[in-house]
Amino acid sequence: MDDFSDIKISRRDLLIAGAISATASAVPSLAGAQPVPQSASPAPAMAPVMAKTSLRVNGQVRSLELDTRTTLLDALREHLQLTGTKKGCDHGQCGACTVIVDGRRINSCLTLAVMHDGASVTTIEGLGNPGKMHPMQAAFVKHDGYQCGYCTPGQICSAVAVLDEIRQGIPSHVTASLTEKPLLSAEEIRERMSGNICRCGAYSNIIDAITEVAGGKA
Ligand code: FES
Ligand code: FES
């Protein structure tokens, strides 16, 4: 049986060696193994690929040079400082990041900014401002369509696009017939707004606000 009694390595030395070997393969081990050569440069797959992207955001052309992995949400918030659009789940599950791109609402966390080169993007900042609110913003205020307000920019962008979808006759899951124009109803609005989650539960007030803008009785 081997005798290890003459090896003077403390427990602390072993822990340090373990931590070092996990991060730097070129460091020789305490057992005297030869250093493993370090790769000269990071793997090419890890290097960011940059691309020029131009977006028309709220009527203004904005030119950006972005890592191609940048989501539209991060481009708006982190590169253009348009922080009205919110990041809730970052996984397409809550609708807080909804913006309108070329007339259609999308979850901006689920799409890459470079995929929308040349597109028109409308965010909550582009719909209106406190001095001149969009009718949907005014209706949300009037009907208390929010509590904490975190989901509200996404709810309002979605609601504006929902009314356009109904006007254009685009059917939803609850439209009785695919060949008839959908009728404005609370059921249609609820179904179409179902991708926008409100943790505060302001749903009935949100429906009232949208119904009023649509010309119905809240
Ligand atoms: Fe995009 Fe939740 S942040 S859907
Ligand atoms: Fe708070 Fe909707 S108002 S999450």
Tab-separated table of C-alpha atoms and ligand atoms in Angstrom:
chain	number	residue	atom	x	y	z
A	1	MET	CA	0.000	0.000	0.000
A	2	ASP	CA	1.255	3.488	-0.863
A	3	ASP	CA	2.339	5.740	1.937
A	4	PHE	CA	1.188	9.353	1.508
A	5	SER	CA	2.423	10.531	4.890
A	6	ASP	CA	5.326	12.560	3.442
A	7	ILE	CA	3.133	14.652	1.109
A	8	LYS	CA	2.637	18.030	2.771
A	9	ILE	CA	-0.558	19.415	1.278
A	10	SER	CA	-3.066	21.124	3.478
A	11	ARG	CA	-6.833	20.959	2.868
A	12	ARG	CA	-6.668	24.662	1.995
A	13	ASP	CA	-4.056	23.939	-0.734
A	14	LEU	CA	-6.337	21.327	-2.215
A	15	LEU	CA	-9.321	23.656	-2.280
A	16	ILE	CA	-7.287	26.407	-3.953
A	17	ALA	CA	-5.908	23.966	-6.508
A	18	GLY	CA	-9.398	22.711	-7.284
A	19	ALA	CA	-10.719	26.225	-7.831
A	20	ILE	CA	-7.797	27.133	-10.074
A	21	SER	CA	-7.981	24.004	-12.197
A	22	ALA	CA	-11.670	24.600	-12.817
A	23	THR	CA	-10.995	27.964	-14.432
A	24	ALA	CA	-7.504	27.759	-15.896
A	25	SER	CA	-6.559	24.517	-17.510
A	26	ALA	CA	-2.960	25.692	-18.092
A	27	VAL	CA	-2.103	25.690	-14.364
A	28	PRO	CA	-0.105	22.568	-13.492
A	29	SER	CA	-1.738	20.378	-10.907
A	30	LEU	CA	-0.092	19.708	-7.552
A	31	ALA	CA	0.555	16.182	-8.700
A	32	GLY	CA	3.033	17.540	-11.266
A	33	ALA	CA	1.091	16.966	-14.474
A	34	GLN	CA	2.225	18.881	-17.585
A	35	PRO	CA	0.358	22.157	-18.311
A	36	VAL	CA	-2.452	21.845	-20.829
A	37	PRO	CA	-1.895	24.407	-23.633
A	38	GLN	CA	-4.365	27.279	-23.487
A	39	SER	CA	-6.283	28.067	-26.650
A	40	ALA	CA	-4.993	31.240	-28.313
A	41	SER	CA	-8.355	33.027	-28.639
A	42	PRO	CA	-11.957	32.543	-27.615
A	43	ALA	CA	-13.969	30.123	-29.697
A	44	PRO	CA	-15.294	31.978	-32.755
A	45	ALA	CA	-18.849	30.939	-31.899
A	46	MET	CA	-18.644	33.053	-28.735
A	47	ALA	CA	-17.598	36.253	-30.485
A	48	PRO	CA	-20.481	38.693	-30.932
A	49	VAL	CA	-21.559	39.330	-34.474
A	50	MET	CA	-22.493	42.963	-34.969
A	51	ALA	CA	-24.919	44.284	-37.555
A	52	LYS	CA	-26.232	47.674	-38.546
A	53	THR	CA	-29.970	47.993	-38.048
A	54	SER	CA	-32.260	50.855	-38.798
A	55	LEU	CA	-35.665	51.118	-37.159
A	56	ARG	CA	-38.300	53.805	-37.484
A	57	VAL	CA	-39.282	54.150	-33.842
A	58	ASN	CA	-42.262	56.338	-33.040
A	59	GLY	CA	-41.779	58.114	-36.364
A	60	GLN	CA	-38.041	58.732	-35.966
A	61	VAL	CA	-35.360	56.793	-37.838
A	62	ARG	CA	-32.914	55.286	-35.354
A	63	SER	CA	-29.712	53.660	-36.618
A	64	LEU	CA	-28.034	51.136	-34.376
A	65	GLU	CA	-25.105	48.760	-34.468
A	66	LEU	CA	-26.197	45.745	-32.480
A	67	ASP	CA	-25.040	42.344	-31.424
A	68	THR	CA	-27.274	40.202	-33.618
A	69	ARG	CA	-28.558	38.427	-30.486
A	70	THR	CA	-30.124	41.636	-29.137
A	71	THR	CA	-33.875	41.336	-28.747
A	72	LEU	CA	-36.091	44.130	-29.976
A	73	LEU	CA	-37.041	44.710	-26.331
A	74	ASP	CA	-33.424	45.222	-25.278
A	75	ALA	CA	-32.737	47.412	-28.315
A	76	LEU	CA	-35.615	49.678	-27.273
A	77	ARG	CA	-34.847	49.749	-23.563
A	78	GLU	CA	-31.068	49.503	-23.401
A	79	HIS	CA	-29.972	51.140	-26.656
A	80	LEU	CA	-32.702	53.721	-27.257
A	81	GLN	CA	-33.624	54.338	-23.595
A	82	LEU	CA	-37.313	53.821	-24.371
A	83	THR	CA	-38.054	52.217	-21.028
A	84	GLY	CA	-41.833	52.522	-21.291
A	85	THR	CA	-41.843	49.052	-22.809
A	86	LYS	CA	-41.472	46.646	-19.909
A	87	LYS	CA	-39.601	43.409	-19.415
A	88	GLY	CA	-41.748	41.042	-17.391
A	89	CYS	CA	-40.911	37.416	-18.093
A	90	ASP	CA	-38.540	37.832	-21.094
A	91	HIS	CA	-40.045	34.551	-22.339
A	92	GLY	CA	-43.166	35.500	-24.281
A	93	GLN	CA	-45.509	34.676	-21.437
A	94	CYS	CA	-46.735	37.966	-19.971
A	95	GLY	CA	-47.179	40.521	-22.774
A	96	ALA	CA	-45.523	43.362	-20.810
A	97	CYS	CA	-43.144	43.921	-23.738
A	98	THR	CA	-45.850	44.302	-26.413
A	99	VAL	CA	-45.105	46.875	-29.108
A	100	ILE	CA	-46.638	47.471	-32.522
A	101	VAL	CA	-44.407	46.625	-35.494
A	102	ASP	CA	-45.676	47.530	-38.949
A	103	GLY	CA	-49.210	47.622	-37.585
A	104	ARG	CA	-49.112	44.290	-35.745
A	105	ARG	CA	-48.561	43.748	-32.047
A	106	ILE	CA	-45.688	41.503	-31.084
A	107	ASN	CA	-43.854	40.433	-27.956
A	108	SER	CA	-40.611	42.339	-28.356
A	109	CYS	CA	-38.772	39.938	-26.032
A	110	LEU	CA	-39.297	37.099	-28.491
A	111	THR	CA	-37.846	38.705	-31.579
A	112	LEU	CA	-34.411	39.953	-32.571
A	113	ALA	CA	-33.997	43.618	-33.442
A	114	VAL	CA	-32.011	42.837	-36.614
A	115	MET	CA	-35.011	40.925	-37.971
A	116	HIS	CA	-36.891	44.228	-38.167
A	117	ASP	CA	-34.437	46.316	-40.142
A	118	GLY	CA	-36.459	49.070	-41.829
A	119	ALA	CA	-39.627	48.375	-39.825
A	120	SER	CA	-41.861	50.912	-38.093
A	121	VAL	CA	-42.082	50.350	-34.367
A	122	THR	CA	-44.614	52.051	-32.102
A	123	THR	CA	-44.058	51.947	-28.362
A	124	ILE	CA	-46.143	53.409	-25.562
A	125	GLU	CA	-44.079	56.629	-25.840
A	126	GLY	CA	-45.177	56.946	-29.479
A	127	LEU	CA	-48.893	56.602	-28.760
A	128	GLY	CA	-49.114	59.722	-26.653
A	129	ASN	CA	-47.745	61.621	-23.697
A	130	PRO	CA	-49.235	63.006	-20.480
A	131	GLY	CA	-50.090	66.288	-22.209
A	132	LYS	CA	-51.619	64.624	-25.259
A	133	MET	CA	-52.775	61.128	-24.507
A	134	HIS	CA	-53.930	58.566	-27.051
A	135	PRO	CA	-57.659	57.817	-26.538
A	136	MET	CA	-56.708	54.368	-25.214
A	137	GLN	CA	-54.335	55.872	-22.651
A	138	ALA	CA	-57.024	58.344	-21.580
A	139	ALA	CA	-59.577	55.532	-21.245
A	140	PHE	CA	-57.208	53.475	-19.074
A	141	VAL	CA	-56.814	56.486	-16.789
A	142	LYS	CA	-60.567	57.133	-16.708
A	143	HIS	CA	-61.472	53.506	-15.932
A	144	ASP	CA	-58.573	52.775	-13.562
A	145	GLY	CA	-57.285	50.119	-15.942
A	146	TYR	CA	-54.184	49.545	-13.836
A	147	GLN	CA	-52.873	49.371	-10.295
A	148	CYS	CA	-49.075	49.052	-10.221
A	149	GLY	CA	-48.906	49.968	-13.917
A	150	TYR	CA	-46.174	47.508	-14.862
A	151	CYS	CA	-48.266	45.658	-17.427
A	152	THR	CA	-49.994	48.821	-18.646
A	153	PRO	CA	-47.768	49.871	-21.593
A	154	GLY	CA	-48.110	46.376	-23.043
A	155	GLN	CA	-51.848	46.294	-22.329
A	156	ILE	CA	-52.375	49.630	-24.088
A	157	CYS	CA	-50.252	48.767	-27.152
A	158	SER	CA	-52.068	45.459	-27.369
A	159	ALA	CA	-55.492	47.083	-26.978
A	160	VAL	CA	-54.809	49.584	-29.772
A	161	ALA	CA	-53.787	46.738	-32.088
A	162	VAL	CA	-56.758	44.582	-31.008
A	163	LEU	CA	-59.250	47.186	-32.163
A	164	ASP	CA	-57.412	47.395	-35.503
A	165	GLU	CA	-57.574	43.601	-35.847
A	166	ILE	CA	-61.326	43.641	-35.247
A	167	ARG	CA	-61.811	46.525	-37.706
A	168	GLN	CA	-59.856	44.591	-40.315
A	169	GLY	CA	-62.072	41.536	-39.771
A	170	ILE	CA	-59.275	39.284	-38.523
A	171	PRO	CA	-60.958	36.401	-36.659
A	172	SER	CA	-59.925	35.180	-33.227
A	173	HIS	CA	-60.333	31.862	-31.458
A	174	VAL	CA	-63.828	32.863	-30.268
A	175	THR	CA	-65.121	34.382	-33.530
A	176	ALA	CA	-68.192	32.385	-34.509
A	177	SER	CA	-67.275	32.116	-38.178
A	178	LEU	CA	-64.000	32.529	-40.013
A	179	THR	CA	-65.824	34.034	-42.996
A	180	GLU	CA	-67.803	36.681	-41.088
A	181	LYS	CA	-66.467	39.877	-39.683
A	182	PRO	CA	-65.852	39.490	-35.938
A	183	LEU	CA	-68.272	41.497	-33.817
A	184	LEU	CA	-67.026	43.671	-31.053
A	185	SER	CA	-67.845	41.963	-27.781
A	186	ALA	CA	-66.347	41.574	-24.334
A	187	GLU	CA	-65.622	37.939	-25.230
A	188	GLU	CA	-63.655	38.977	-28.342
A	189	ILE	CA	-61.711	41.574	-26.373
A	190	ARG	CA	-60.962	39.183	-23.519
A	191	GLU	CA	-59.756	36.488	-25.903
A	192	ARG	CA	-57.581	38.876	-27.901
A	193	MET	CA	-56.113	40.422	-24.742
A	194	SER	CA	-55.437	37.038	-23.143
A	195	GLY	CA	-51.702	37.267	-23.877
A	196	ASN	CA	-51.395	40.312	-21.617
A	197	ILE	CA	-51.224	39.260	-18.005
A	198	CYS	CA	-52.022	41.666	-15.179
A	199	ARG	CA	-50.813	40.493	-11.787
A	200	CYS	CA	-52.882	43.219	-10.129
A	201	GLY	CA	-56.019	41.814	-11.724
A	202	ALA	CA	-57.299	45.032	-13.296
A	203	TYR	CA	-58.951	43.009	-16.055
A	204	SER	CA	-62.541	44.226	-15.785
A	205	ASN	CA	-61.445	47.869	-15.821
A	206	ILE	CA	-59.169	47.174	-18.787
A	207	ILE	CA	-62.124	45.684	-20.699
A	208	ASP	CA	-64.220	48.742	-19.795
A	209	ALA	CA	-61.524	51.067	-21.140
A	210	ILE	CA	-61.118	49.174	-24.406
A	211	THR	CA	-64.890	48.879	-24.872
A	212	GLU	CA	-65.329	52.597	-24.479
A	213	VAL	CA	-62.632	53.387	-27.060
A	214	ALA	CA	-64.261	50.895	-29.416
A	215	GLY	CA	-67.476	52.869	-29.162
A	216	GLY	CA	-69.325	50.455	-26.931
A	217	LYS	CA	-70.850	50.941	-23.509
A	218	ALA	CA	-68.360	50.203	-20.744
B	1	FES	FE1	-42.072	39.639	-23.271
B	1	FES	FE2	-43.122	38.826	-20.947
B	1	FES	S1	-41.483	40.224	-21.283
B	1	FES	S2	-43.828	38.418	-22.963
B	2	FES	FE1	-50.064	45.775	-11.983
B	2	FES	FE2	-51.215	45.071	-14.277
B	2	FES	S1	-51.479	46.900	-13.160
B	2	FES	S2	-49.603	44.101	-13.264
